[in-house]
Structures are given as structure tokens and as C-alpha cells.
Coordinates of C-alpha atoms in Angstrom, one line a residue:
M1 CA 180.2 -174.6 131.4
S2 CA 179.0 -170.9 130.6
Y3 CA 175.6 -169.3 130.3
N4 CA 176.9 -166.9 128.8
Q5 CA 178.7 -169.2 125.8
P6 CA 176.4 -169.9 122.2
Y7 CA 174.8 -174.0 122.8
Q8 CA 176.0 -175.1 119.2
A9 CA 173.1 -177.5 118.0
K10 CA 174.9 -181.4 116.9
V11 CA 173.3 -181.8 112.9
Q12 CA 173.0 -185.5 112.2
N13 CA 172.9 -186.3 108.4
L14 CA 169.5 -188.5 108.9
K15 CA 169.6 -191.9 105.8
Q16 CA 165.9 -192.9 106.1
V17 CA 163.3 -190.9 103.4
S18 CA 160.7 -188.3 105.3
A19 CA 157.2 -190.1 104.8
I20 CA 156.4 -186.4 102.9
W21 CA 157.7 -188.1 100.1
I22 CA 155.0 -190.6 99.6
I23 CA 152.4 -188.4 98.3
P24 CA 153.9 -186.9 94.7
V25 CA 155.6 -190.2 94.7
V26 CA 151.3 -191.8 94.7
A27 CA 150.6 -188.9 92.6
L28 CA 153.0 -189.8 89.4
A29 CA 152.5 -193.7 89.8
I30 CA 148.7 -192.5 89.5
G31 CA 149.5 -190.5 86.7
I32 CA 151.4 -192.7 84.9
W33 CA 148.6 -195.9 85.9
M34 CA 146.1 -192.9 83.7
F35 CA 148.6 -192.2 81.1
V36 CA 148.9 -196.7 80.6
Q37 CA 144.5 -197.1 80.9
Y38 CA 144.1 -193.6 78.2
L39 CA 147.2 -195.5 75.8
N40 CA 144.8 -199.5 75.9
S41 CA 142.0 -197.6 75.9
K42 CA 142.5 -195.3 72.7
G43 CA 141.7 -196.3 69.0
P44 CA 143.1 -196.2 66.1
E45 CA 142.5 -192.0 64.7
I46 CA 141.0 -192.2 61.5
T47 CA 139.1 -189.3 59.2
I48 CA 135.8 -189.0 57.6
R49 CA 135.0 -187.4 54.1
L50 CA 131.6 -185.1 54.7
P51 CA 129.4 -182.6 52.2
N52 CA 129.5 -179.9 55.0
A53 CA 129.6 -180.2 59.1
S54 CA 125.7 -179.6 59.3
G55 CA 125.4 -180.9 63.1
I56 CA 129.6 -181.9 63.5
E57 CA 130.7 -181.2 67.2
V58 CA 134.5 -181.3 68.2
G59 CA 134.9 -183.1 71.7
K60 CA 130.3 -183.5 71.6
T61 CA 129.9 -185.6 68.6
A62 CA 130.9 -189.1 69.3
I63 CA 130.5 -192.7 66.6
K64 CA 128.0 -195.1 67.1
S65 CA 127.8 -198.4 66.3
L66 CA 124.2 -199.5 67.1
N67 CA 123.5 -197.1 69.6
V68 CA 127.2 -197.5 71.3
K69 CA 129.4 -194.7 71.8
V70 CA 132.5 -196.3 69.9
G71 CA 134.4 -192.8 69.4
V72 CA 133.8 -189.4 69.4
V73 CA 135.4 -185.8 66.3
T74 CA 138.5 -184.0 67.5
K75 CA 138.8 -182.0 64.2
V76 CA 137.0 -180.7 61.1
Q77 CA 138.4 -179.5 58.4
L78 CA 137.4 -177.6 55.4
S79 CA 139.9 -179.5 52.0
E80 CA 142.0 -177.8 49.8
D81 CA 140.0 -176.5 47.6
Y82 CA 136.3 -175.4 49.6
S83 CA 135.3 -178.6 48.6
Y84 CA 134.2 -180.7 51.0
I85 CA 134.9 -181.2 55.2
T86 CA 137.4 -183.3 56.9
V87 CA 136.2 -185.3 60.4
T88 CA 138.8 -186.5 62.4
A89 CA 137.6 -189.2 65.9
Q90 CA 139.2 -190.7 67.7
M91 CA 138.2 -194.3 68.5
D92 CA 137.5 -196.4 71.6
N93 CA 139.5 -199.6 71.8
D94 CA 138.7 -202.4 70.3
T95 CA 137.7 -200.7 67.1
E96 CA 140.0 -202.2 65.3
R97 CA 138.4 -205.3 64.3
M98 CA 135.2 -202.8 62.5
L99 CA 137.0 -200.6 60.2
K100 CA 137.5 -202.4 57.3
N101 CA 137.6 -202.1 54.2
D102 CA 133.4 -202.3 53.3
T103 CA 132.8 -200.8 56.5
K104 CA 130.6 -197.0 55.9
F105 CA 129.5 -193.9 57.6
W106 CA 126.4 -191.2 57.4
V107 CA 125.4 -188.4 60.2
V108 CA 122.2 -189.4 61.5
K109 CA 120.3 -187.0 61.5
P110 CA 116.3 -185.6 61.2
R111 CA 115.1 -186.6 57.7
I112 CA 112.4 -187.4 56.1
G113 CA 112.5 -189.8 53.7
K114 CA 110.3 -192.1 51.6
E115 CA 110.4 -194.9 53.6
G116 CA 109.1 -191.9 56.6
V117 CA 111.3 -190.1 59.1
S118 CA 113.7 -190.9 61.2
G119 CA 116.5 -189.5 63.4
L120 CA 113.6 -186.9 65.9
D121 CA 116.5 -188.9 68.7
T122 CA 118.3 -186.5 67.3
L123 CA 116.9 -183.1 67.9
L124 CA 117.1 -182.9 71.4
S125 CA 120.9 -184.9 72.1
G126 CA 122.1 -183.5 68.3
A127 CA 123.4 -185.5 65.9
Y128 CA 126.0 -188.0 65.5
I129 CA 127.3 -190.4 63.0
E130 CA 126.6 -193.8 62.6
M131 CA 128.9 -196.8 62.1
Q132 CA 128.0 -199.9 59.9
P133 CA 130.8 -202.7 60.9
G134 CA 132.3 -204.1 57.7
Q135 CA 132.9 -207.4 56.4
G136 CA 136.0 -207.4 54.4
K137 CA 139.4 -209.0 55.4
D138 CA 141.8 -205.6 55.0
N139 CA 142.0 -202.7 57.3
K140 CA 141.2 -199.1 56.4
Y141 CA 141.5 -196.1 58.1
Q142 CA 139.5 -193.1 55.6
F143 CA 136.3 -192.2 54.9
K144 CA 133.9 -191.4 52.5
A145 CA 130.2 -190.6 54.1
L146 CA 126.8 -192.3 52.1
E147 CA 125.1 -189.0 51.8
V148 CA 121.5 -191.8 52.7
P149 CA 121.8 -194.2 54.8
P150 CA 122.6 -197.5 53.6
V151 CA 119.5 -199.7 52.5
A152 CA 120.7 -203.2 54.4
P153 CA 123.6 -204.1 56.2
A154 CA 126.6 -205.9 55.1
D155 CA 125.8 -209.3 56.7
A156 CA 123.0 -209.5 55.5
Q157 CA 121.3 -211.8 53.6
G158 CA 119.5 -212.0 50.1
L159 CA 120.6 -211.5 46.9
R160 CA 121.2 -208.5 45.3
V161 CA 121.0 -207.4 40.9
V162 CA 122.3 -204.2 38.9
L163 CA 119.1 -203.5 36.6
T164 CA 120.0 -201.9 33.7
S165 CA 118.2 -198.8 31.8
H166 CA 119.1 -195.9 28.3
Q167 CA 117.4 -193.0 31.1
A168 CA 118.6 -192.2 34.2
G169 CA 116.5 -191.3 37.0
K170 CA 114.5 -193.9 37.0
L171 CA 114.8 -195.0 40.4
S172 CA 116.1 -193.4 43.8
V173 CA 118.2 -194.7 46.3
G174 CA 114.9 -196.4 48.9
D175 CA 112.2 -196.8 45.8
P176 CA 110.9 -199.7 46.8
V177 CA 111.2 -203.3 45.2
L178 CA 107.4 -205.1 44.1
Y179 CA 106.4 -208.1 43.9
D180 CA 102.7 -208.5 43.0
G181 CA 102.4 -205.5 45.2
F182 CA 104.5 -206.9 48.6
T183 CA 107.1 -204.9 49.0
V184 CA 110.7 -207.6 49.2
G185 CA 113.5 -205.1 48.5
R186 CA 114.9 -201.4 48.1
V187 CA 117.3 -199.7 45.9
E188 CA 120.3 -200.3 47.7
K189 CA 122.4 -197.5 44.8
T190 CA 122.1 -195.7 41.2
N191 CA 124.9 -195.1 38.9
F192 CA 125.7 -193.6 35.7
D193 CA 128.5 -195.7 33.0
I194 CA 130.0 -192.8 30.2
N195 CA 131.3 -195.8 28.7
S196 CA 128.0 -198.1 27.4
K197 CA 125.2 -194.5 28.5
L198 CA 123.7 -196.5 30.3
A199 CA 122.1 -196.4 34.1
N200 CA 122.6 -199.1 36.6
Y201 CA 120.3 -199.5 40.2
Q202 CA 121.2 -201.5 42.4
L203 CA 118.8 -203.5 44.3
F204 CA 118.8 -205.4 47.6
I205 CA 115.9 -208.2 48.2
F206 CA 115.4 -209.1 51.0
E207 CA 116.1 -212.6 52.2
P208 CA 113.7 -215.2 51.1
Y209 CA 111.7 -213.5 49.1
N210 CA 115.2 -213.6 46.9
R211 CA 114.2 -217.5 46.2
L212 CA 111.5 -215.1 44.0
V213 CA 114.1 -213.7 40.9
R214 CA 114.7 -216.5 38.6
T215 CA 117.0 -216.1 35.7
T216 CA 113.8 -214.9 33.4
S217 CA 112.4 -212.8 35.2
N218 CA 111.2 -209.2 33.7
F219 CA 111.7 -205.5 36.1
I220 CA 109.3 -203.0 35.2
M221 CA 108.9 -199.8 36.1
Q222 CA 105.8 -199.4 38.8
S223 CA 104.9 -195.0 39.1
G224 CA 102.1 -195.8 41.1
M225 CA 100.1 -194.8 38.5
N226 CA 99.9 -195.2 34.5
V227 CA 97.6 -193.4 32.7
Q228 CA 97.1 -194.2 29.4
M229 CA 95.1 -192.8 26.3
S230 CA 95.1 -194.5 23.4
A231 CA 92.8 -195.9 20.7
E232 CA 91.0 -197.7 23.4
G233 CA 90.4 -194.9 25.6
F234 CA 91.8 -193.7 29.0
N235 CA 93.7 -197.0 31.3
V236 CA 93.9 -195.8 35.0
K237 CA 96.4 -198.3 37.2
I238 CA 97.2 -197.0 40.3
G239 CA 99.6 -199.7 42.6
S240 CA 100.3 -199.2 46.4
L241 CA 100.1 -196.0 48.9
E242 CA 103.7 -196.1 49.1
S243 CA 104.8 -196.6 44.4
L244 CA 102.0 -194.0 44.2
I245 CA 104.2 -191.3 46.1
T246 CA 107.9 -192.7 44.6
G247 CA 107.4 -194.5 42.4
G248 CA 109.4 -197.7 42.0
V249 CA 110.2 -200.7 40.2
T250 CA 108.1 -204.6 40.3
F251 CA 109.6 -207.7 39.0
Q252 CA 107.0 -210.9 37.6
T253 CA 108.8 -214.5 35.5
P254 CA 106.1 -215.8 32.6
S255 CA 104.6 -218.5 33.7
D256 CA 105.3 -221.1 30.6
E257 CA 110.1 -219.6 31.2
Q258 CA 110.0 -219.2 35.0
G259 CA 114.2 -221.0 35.0
V260 CA 115.9 -220.8 37.7
V261 CA 117.2 -219.0 40.7
Q262 CA 118.8 -216.7 40.6
N263 CA 122.4 -217.1 43.9
K264 CA 124.4 -215.2 41.7
Q265 CA 124.8 -211.4 42.7
L266 CA 124.9 -208.6 40.7
T267 CA 123.5 -209.8 37.6
H268 CA 122.6 -207.4 35.7
Y269 CA 118.8 -208.1 33.7
R270 CA 117.1 -204.5 31.3
L271 CA 115.2 -202.6 33.5
Y272 CA 111.5 -201.3 31.1
N273 CA 109.7 -198.9 31.7
S274 CA 106.2 -200.2 31.2
E275 CA 104.8 -203.7 31.1
K276 CA 104.0 -202.6 26.7
D277 CA 107.2 -201.8 26.5
Y278 CA 107.5 -205.8 28.9
R279 CA 104.9 -206.9 26.6
Q280 CA 107.0 -205.7 23.0
K281 CA 109.9 -207.8 23.3
M282 CA 108.2 -210.6 23.4
Y283 CA 107.3 -210.0 19.3
D284 CA 110.8 -209.6 18.6
K285 CA 110.2 -210.9 15.3
S286 CA 108.1 -209.2 12.7
L287 CA 107.4 -207.3 9.2
K288 CA 107.4 -203.8 8.6
F289 CA 105.2 -202.8 5.6
V290 CA 104.2 -198.6 4.2
M291 CA 100.6 -198.1 4.4
L292 CA 99.9 -194.9 2.4
F293 CA 96.0 -193.1 2.4
K294 CA 94.3 -191.0 0.9
E295 CA 92.4 -189.2 4.2
S296 CA 93.4 -187.6 6.8
I297 CA 95.6 -188.8 9.4
R298 CA 94.5 -186.9 12.2
G299 CA 94.9 -189.4 15.4
L300 CA 96.2 -191.5 14.2
K301 CA 99.7 -191.8 16.6
A302 CA 102.7 -194.8 17.0
G303 CA 102.1 -197.1 19.5
A304 CA 97.8 -197.9 17.2
P305 CA 97.1 -200.8 17.2
I306 CA 97.7 -202.5 13.9
E307 CA 94.5 -205.1 13.9
Y308 CA 92.4 -207.8 12.3
R309 CA 88.8 -207.9 12.7
G310 CA 89.6 -207.5 16.7
I311 CA 92.4 -209.0 16.9
Q312 CA 95.9 -207.3 17.7
I313 CA 98.6 -208.1 14.8
G314 CA 100.8 -205.3 15.1
T315 CA 101.6 -201.9 15.5
V316 CA 102.2 -197.9 14.2
K317 CA 106.0 -197.6 14.0
K318 CA 105.5 -194.0 13.1
V319 CA 103.2 -191.3 11.5
P320 CA 104.0 -190.1 8.9
L321 CA 107.2 -192.1 7.7
R322 CA 108.4 -189.7 6.1
L323 CA 107.4 -185.6 5.1
P324 CA 106.5 -185.4 1.0
T325 CA 110.1 -184.4 -0.5
S326 CA 109.9 -181.1 -2.9
E327 CA 109.3 -182.4 -6.4
E328 CA 105.9 -184.4 -4.9
G329 CA 104.7 -181.7 -2.6
F330 CA 101.5 -181.7 -0.9
T331 CA 99.4 -181.9 -4.2
S332 CA 101.1 -186.0 -3.6
E333 CA 97.0 -187.8 -2.6
Q334 CA 99.2 -190.4 -0.1
I335 CA 100.0 -190.1 3.6
P336 CA 102.8 -193.5 4.2
V337 CA 102.9 -194.6 7.7
L338 CA 105.1 -198.0 9.0
V339 CA 104.0 -200.4 10.7
R340 CA 104.9 -203.6 12.4
I341 CA 102.8 -207.1 11.9
D342 CA 103.9 -209.2 14.8
L343 CA 105.1 -213.2 14.2
G344 CA 104.7 -213.6 17.5
R345 CA 100.2 -212.3 16.9
V346 CA 100.4 -213.2 14.2
Y347 CA 100.6 -216.7 15.4
N348 CA 100.5 -218.3 18.6
H349 CA 104.2 -218.0 19.0
S350 CA 107.1 -218.0 17.1
N351 CA 107.6 -221.0 16.8
E352 CA 105.5 -221.9 14.7
G353 CA 105.7 -219.7 11.3
T354 CA 108.4 -218.0 9.9
L355 CA 109.2 -214.4 8.2
A356 CA 109.8 -215.3 4.9
G357 CA 107.0 -217.7 4.9
L358 CA 104.1 -214.8 6.8
R359 CA 105.0 -212.8 4.4
A360 CA 104.3 -214.8 1.0
N361 CA 101.2 -215.0 3.3
F362 CA 100.4 -211.4 2.3
E363 CA 101.0 -211.4 -1.0
K364 CA 98.3 -213.5 -1.3
E365 CA 96.0 -212.8 0.8
F366 CA 96.5 -209.3 -0.9
Q367 CA 94.9 -210.8 -3.8
K368 CA 92.1 -211.7 -2.4
G369 CA 91.3 -208.3 -1.1
L370 CA 92.7 -208.0 2.2
R371 CA 92.9 -203.5 3.3
A372 CA 93.8 -201.8 5.5
T373 CA 91.2 -198.7 7.1
L374 CA 91.6 -196.0 9.7
K375 CA 89.0 -197.3 12.0
P376 CA 88.2 -194.3 14.6
G377 CA 88.7 -195.8 18.4
S378 CA 87.5 -193.6 20.9
L379 CA 84.6 -190.8 20.3
L380 CA 86.2 -189.4 22.9
T381 CA 90.0 -188.7 22.5
G382 CA 89.5 -189.3 18.4
A383 CA 92.3 -191.9 17.9
L384 CA 92.5 -194.1 15.3
Y385 CA 93.8 -197.4 14.8
I386 CA 93.9 -199.4 11.6
G387 CA 91.5 -202.2 11.5
T388 CA 92.1 -204.9 8.8
D389 CA 89.8 -206.8 7.1
V390 CA 89.0 -208.8 3.5
Y391 CA 86.9 -207.2 0.7
K392 CA 87.2 -209.4 -2.2
D393 CA 84.5 -206.8 -4.3
E394 CA 88.5 -204.6 -4.9
K395 CA 91.1 -205.9 -7.4
P396 CA 94.4 -207.1 -7.0
E397 CA 96.8 -205.4 -7.3
K398 CA 100.5 -205.8 -7.9
A399 CA 103.5 -206.3 -5.1
M400 CA 105.3 -202.5 -5.0
K401 CA 107.1 -201.1 -2.5
Y402 CA 107.8 -197.3 -0.7
D403 CA 111.8 -196.0 0.2
G404 CA 112.6 -199.7 -0.2
Y405 CA 109.8 -201.5 1.8
D406 CA 106.6 -204.0 0.7
V407 CA 104.0 -201.7 0.5
F408 CA 100.1 -202.7 2.2
P409 CA 97.2 -202.5 0.1
T410 CA 94.9 -200.3 1.7
K411 CA 91.3 -199.3 1.5
T412 CA 89.2 -195.7 1.7
G413 CA 87.6 -195.7 5.5
D414 CA 83.6 -196.4 7.0
L415 CA 84.4 -192.4 8.5
A416 CA 85.8 -191.0 5.3
E417 CA 83.1 -192.7 3.0
V418 CA 80.1 -191.1 5.5
Q419 CA 82.5 -187.7 4.9
K420 CA 82.1 -188.2 1.7
Q421 CA 78.7 -189.0 1.0
L422 CA 77.7 -185.6 3.4
T423 CA 79.6 -183.6 1.6
S424 CA 77.1 -185.0 -1.6
M425 CA 74.0 -184.7 0.1
L426 CA 75.0 -180.2 1.5
T427 CA 76.1 -180.0 -1.7
K428 CA 72.7 -181.3 -3.7
F429 CA 71.3 -179.3 -0.3
N430 CA 72.8 -176.1 -1.7
K431 CA 71.3 -176.1 -4.5
L432 CA 68.2 -176.1 -3.2
P433 CA 65.5 -172.8 -4.3
I434 CA 65.9 -173.0 -0.8
E435 CA 64.9 -169.1 -1.5
D436 CA 62.0 -169.6 -3.4
T437 CA 60.7 -172.1 -1.3
L438 CA 61.2 -169.8 2.4
N439 CA 58.9 -166.7 -0.1
S440 CA 56.3 -169.4 -1.6
M441 CA 55.8 -170.7 2.8
T442 CA 56.0 -166.4 3.6
A443 CA 52.6 -166.2 1.2
T444 CA 50.9 -169.6 2.2
L445 CA 51.5 -168.4 5.7
K446 CA 49.8 -164.9 5.5
A447 CA 47.5 -166.0 4.0
S448 CA 46.7 -168.4 6.1
E449 CA 46.7 -166.2 8.7
K450 CA 43.8 -164.2 6.9
T451 CA 42.5 -167.6 6.7
M452 CA 42.1 -168.1 10.2
N453 CA 41.8 -163.9 11.1
S454 CA 38.9 -165.1 8.7
A455 CA 37.8 -168.3 11.0
A456 CA 37.9 -166.1 14.0
K457 CA 35.5 -163.5 12.6
V458 CA 32.7 -166.2 11.7
T459 CA 33.2 -168.0 15.2
K460 CA 32.9 -164.5 16.3
D461 CA 29.4 -164.3 14.7
L462 CA 28.0 -168.0 15.1
D463 CA 28.6 -167.1 18.8
R464 CA 26.4 -163.8 18.5
I465 CA 24.2 -165.1 17.4
L466 CA 23.8 -168.4 19.1
K467 CA 23.7 -166.1 22.4
Q468 CA 20.1 -164.4 20.2
K469 CA 17.3 -166.2 22.0
D470 CA 15.5 -167.1 18.9
T471 CA 18.3 -169.1 18.5
Q472 CA 18.1 -170.3 21.7
T473 CA 14.4 -171.8 21.6
L474 CA 15.3 -173.5 17.6
P475 CA 16.2 -177.1 20.2
S476 CA 12.5 -177.3 21.3
D477 CA 10.7 -176.3 17.5
I478 CA 13.7 -178.6 16.0
K479 CA 12.2 -181.5 19.0
A480 CA 8.5 -181.3 18.4
S481 CA 9.6 -180.9 14.9
L482 CA 11.0 -183.6 15.0
K483 CA 8.2 -186.2 17.1
E484 CA 5.4 -184.9 14.2
I485 CA 8.0 -186.1 12.2
Q486 CA 7.7 -189.3 14.1
A487 CA 4.1 -190.2 14.0
T488 CA 3.8 -189.8 10.8
L489 CA 6.3 -192.3 9.7
N490 CA 4.5 -194.2 12.4
G491 CA 1.5 -193.9 9.9
F492 CA 3.4 -195.7 7.7
S493 CA 4.0 -198.8 9.6
P494 CA 3.4 -202.9 8.2
N495 CA -0.7 -202.4 9.4
S496 CA -1.3 -198.9 8.7
A497 CA -4.1 -198.7 6.3
P498 CA -2.0 -195.5 3.9
Y499 CA 0.3 -199.3 4.1
Q500 CA -2.1 -201.5 3.0
S501 CA -3.5 -199.4 0.3
L502 CA 0.2 -198.6 -1.3
Q503 CA 1.1 -202.0 -1.4
S504 CA -2.0 -202.8 -3.6
S505 CA -1.1 -199.8 -6.1
L506 CA 2.0 -201.3 -6.4
E507 CA 0.5 -204.9 -7.4
Q508 CA -1.6 -203.7 -10.2
F509 CA 0.6 -201.6 -11.0
E510 CA 3.4 -204.4 -11.4
Q511 CA 0.3 -206.5 -13.8
V512 CA -0.2 -203.8 -15.8
M513 CA 4.2 -203.6 -16.7
T514 CA 3.5 -206.9 -17.3
E515 CA 1.0 -207.1 -19.8
L516 CA 2.3 -203.6 -21.9
K517 CA 6.2 -205.8 -22.1
P518 CA 5.2 -207.3 -25.2
V519 CA 4.4 -204.3 -26.5
L520 CA 7.1 -202.3 -24.6
R521 CA 9.9 -204.7 -26.8
Q522 CA 7.4 -204.3 -30.2
L523 CA 7.9 -200.3 -30.4
N524 CA 11.8 -201.7 -29.1
E525 CA 12.8 -203.5 -31.8
K526 CA 10.4 -201.4 -34.3
P527 CA 8.9 -198.3 -33.2
N528 CA 6.4 -197.4 -36.4
S529 CA 4.4 -200.4 -36.5
L530 CA 1.5 -197.9 -33.8
V531 CA 1.6 -196.1 -37.0
F532 CA 2.3 -198.3 -39.7
G533 CA 1.7 -201.9 -38.6
D534 CA 3.2 -205.4 -38.6
E535 CA 4.8 -206.3 -41.7
K536 CA 1.4 -207.7 -45.0
A537 CA 0.9 -211.2 -44.8
K538 CA 2.3 -214.0 -47.3
D539 CA -0.1 -215.2 -50.9
P540 CA -2.1 -217.7 -49.7
I541 CA -1.3 -220.8 -51.7
P542 CA -4.2 -222.6 -52.9
L543 CA -4.4 -226.0 -51.9
G544 CA -5.2 -227.5 -54.6
G545 CA -2.1 -225.7 -56.5
R546 CA 0.0 -227.9 -54.0
K547 CA 1.2 -231.4 -55.4

């Protein structure tokens, strides 16, 4: 072999695979395995309708259930009419069983509500979407998020009732349901039915308090603080602290109508605005009358009580019933007031009598003197109420009608009578000659002033006299004179000689007067007897001439 000849390599095809291909094959297998795992772990894709995208971030905002992550937001987009936000979320595996027709979603973020402060943990972690798994049978993948968290979970045990009212806005979601001041449930939903024109409020009563709800229960608004101003004055009622802030609703069952426990869900009850309205429904049978008053009805309001000697028998319905017509004008002396007399207030129970019987009894009482009068209910508020009583001096009146209503006879009230008497007194007082009397009093006061000045002058003169030395010696001179008089009187004592001499003289004078009594008597009978002497003696009759 020559060294100048080039060396040719011998090429031989190898039949075995190179070991370098093991790496991409393994990588491919791992990728396929990961893709399969991803497909297996991937759950269904859902859409959630939100009012806005506040706090929602693609790829970051999680969907949780019981604080466990079950999905993540993958897309956020506006609706075609820009009225809401559609959020697309990728759910984890094994969430298919949670997505039912009653599944609920809501955004958890810092919130200050009627139940307190919630969602404070999202201040650091950010907002997330909470999911409440459903219990229904049908699957669902399109949802509308709730504006506020639900009151109770779907599987919570309790009773749901619906309250109806003619006024909307009475209750809000989350308001408490009270029983004797204790919270036993919450307001769950509110809506307004445009067909029936009624507001519906759905309540959820937690177990075991649902057994307190009975078929005869009554639901009443609880405003927290209830201030009423009536003829009886001010009436203030304060509920619990929560109801004072947010309001609420309470329910109670009449003691004489216990009924049975309510087991039917979503039963409708009437919502009463106040306890007064609830009490009023107990008196559904009543008679309507018109009372005609001649005095002012200022202070008489609808709802004022009608009492018989302090016992309420009805209420005022309308004040006034109507305004005077153009023909009547303001010259009409009577103002009509519509009232109602409740059958249940007159009798212990409404089933004890009938309206026809009650009307007949009133007609008899009207003939006996039953009359209605206006009376002051509160001096503080000036409110009036209507009192009824029997006045035997009143003349019987014939039955009358006014605008189709029976007339309840009236009488001028005590307050009006007092006003008339005061007016009469003031009129008489105005007729008094007050000006002349005042002039006379002025003259008398001037004369009194002169008299007082003269008395003051005399007092000054007397004071000057008393200050003289001669005047100051008078008491000692008077004292000496009194001593002399006392000595003189002592000389006329019974044992003294002058006293005995005077007594002897008086005895002699008495004796002389005794002797002079016949002479004085004769002078009294015949004053000229001392001059002419006594009457002549009769002529003597001879003794012989006597037979």
C-alpha cells in the first residue's frame, strides 16, 4: 500500500437508536402527561354577571367556597349595552356538582352593613368571589351575582315566610326578625309586584325558632323608636339597639288564638305598620256615625279616641267629613266629623252582638240623653278627643241622616261653656265705669297723700314737744299725782271716819225718802192737793134717820 494513496473510511449504517433521543422523548412524555393532568384537573367554565368590576382582576381574583379556592377569573368584559360586567371564570375539577340552579355567587370585599363590619381580610388579599354550592338537580353555568351576601345558606334549616304590604321600602335585606326582642331571623329578599301593587318581603326564621310561627301569627313593623302624640300625650317606645339603628319586624300570636305551628314554606302574611294598626284589625265590625259640632274642632285629629266615661268605644275617622258647599258657605254652624263605633269595644267580644242590635241600642240611648262632646285630651299638645255620656236634661231628638250616615247627637262641651262664661264676664267687665272709678281712686289717693303729709307733720311736732325738758318731767309729776289720788282713795276705806259718816247720812236720807213716799204719791195723783187740800167730806147722816 502506498503512503501516497488517500485513506478511505469505511461507512457502515448502524441499526440501533442513539441514546441522545431519550431526552426529547421523556420531555414529550412529560408534556403529554402534564397536558392530560391539566385536562383532568380543569373544571367547567362559567360566566358571572356583576354590576361592576370593582376589585376584580384577571388571573388573580379567586373563586372560593368555605375559604377554599375552587376557581379563578380568566376574563372580564363589558356587556353590549354597557349596563353590566360579564366575568368568565375557570373552575377547578370536581366543581361540577356544585354548579346547580340554586348556586349563589357574591363579591367579598370590605363592607359595613346592618350586621356589622365584614370582609376586612380582603384589605390585604384583595377581593374574591364567594360561591355558595347549590342543592338543586339541574346544572347551571351562567349566574348573576348577589349584591349582598345571603342571609342563610341554601341547606339551612328554618322557615321562609313572605310578608305583603301596600308600601315599599319598609324593610331591607338583612333587617332583623324579632320575637319578644330577641333576633330569630332575617329579611332575605325584597321585591315589588306590579300586578298586585304589593311589596313582598321574604323572611327566613332560623331553626328552632321557626316553631314560634303559627298560622294565626301577626307580623308588625318594629321601627326601634316609636313616638306617638295623641290626645293622651306623648308615648315613646324603644326597641333593641339593632332595631333602633336598622329597624326590623316582630311577630306575635294572640293568646286566645294559638293556632298550629306553620310548616308550609313561603306562606303569605300581612305586614302591619304598627301595633296600633294590628289592634285595629281586631275591630273589623263597626258602625259609622256623623257628629255635628258647633264649636271649633281645632285639635281633633283622625284616630282620636271616642270614650264613654273613660272607656274607648271607637275612633275618629275623618275630620272634617267634608267642607261646606257653595250653598251652605261658612254660615253653617255645624262641622261634620265622621266616627266609627266598634262592636268589639262595646262588647267583650264581637260575637256577643250584632251591628243591627248595636244600632237599635244606640237609638234608644239617644232618646234617653246620650250625647257626644269635645273634651281636651292634653293641655301640652292641645289635642282633643270625643267623650260620650248620658245627660238626662237633654230633650229627645229625632233620628237624622247626614250624607247617608246616621247622626250621633252632640252637646256643647264643658270647654266651650267655660269660654262662653269667660266671654260674658269680660263683656260685663268692659261695661263697668272703669275710667270714673280710676279717677275717683286717683282723687282718693291724693287726699290720702295730703293726710299722710299732715300726719307726718304732727309726728314731727310731737317729736319736738317730747324732746323738751318740761315734757320730759311730766311723767314724774303724773306719778306724784297718782300717789296722792291713791292716798285720797285710801281715806275712803270702810274703816275710815269719812266713810262711816257718809254711810250714816245715806241711811238718814233713805228714811226721809220713805216718809215722803205718800206725799209724793198724792202729788202725783192730785198736784193741787197741797193748795186745796183733799176732797170735802160727805155730809153726816143723822143716826135717828136710819131705820
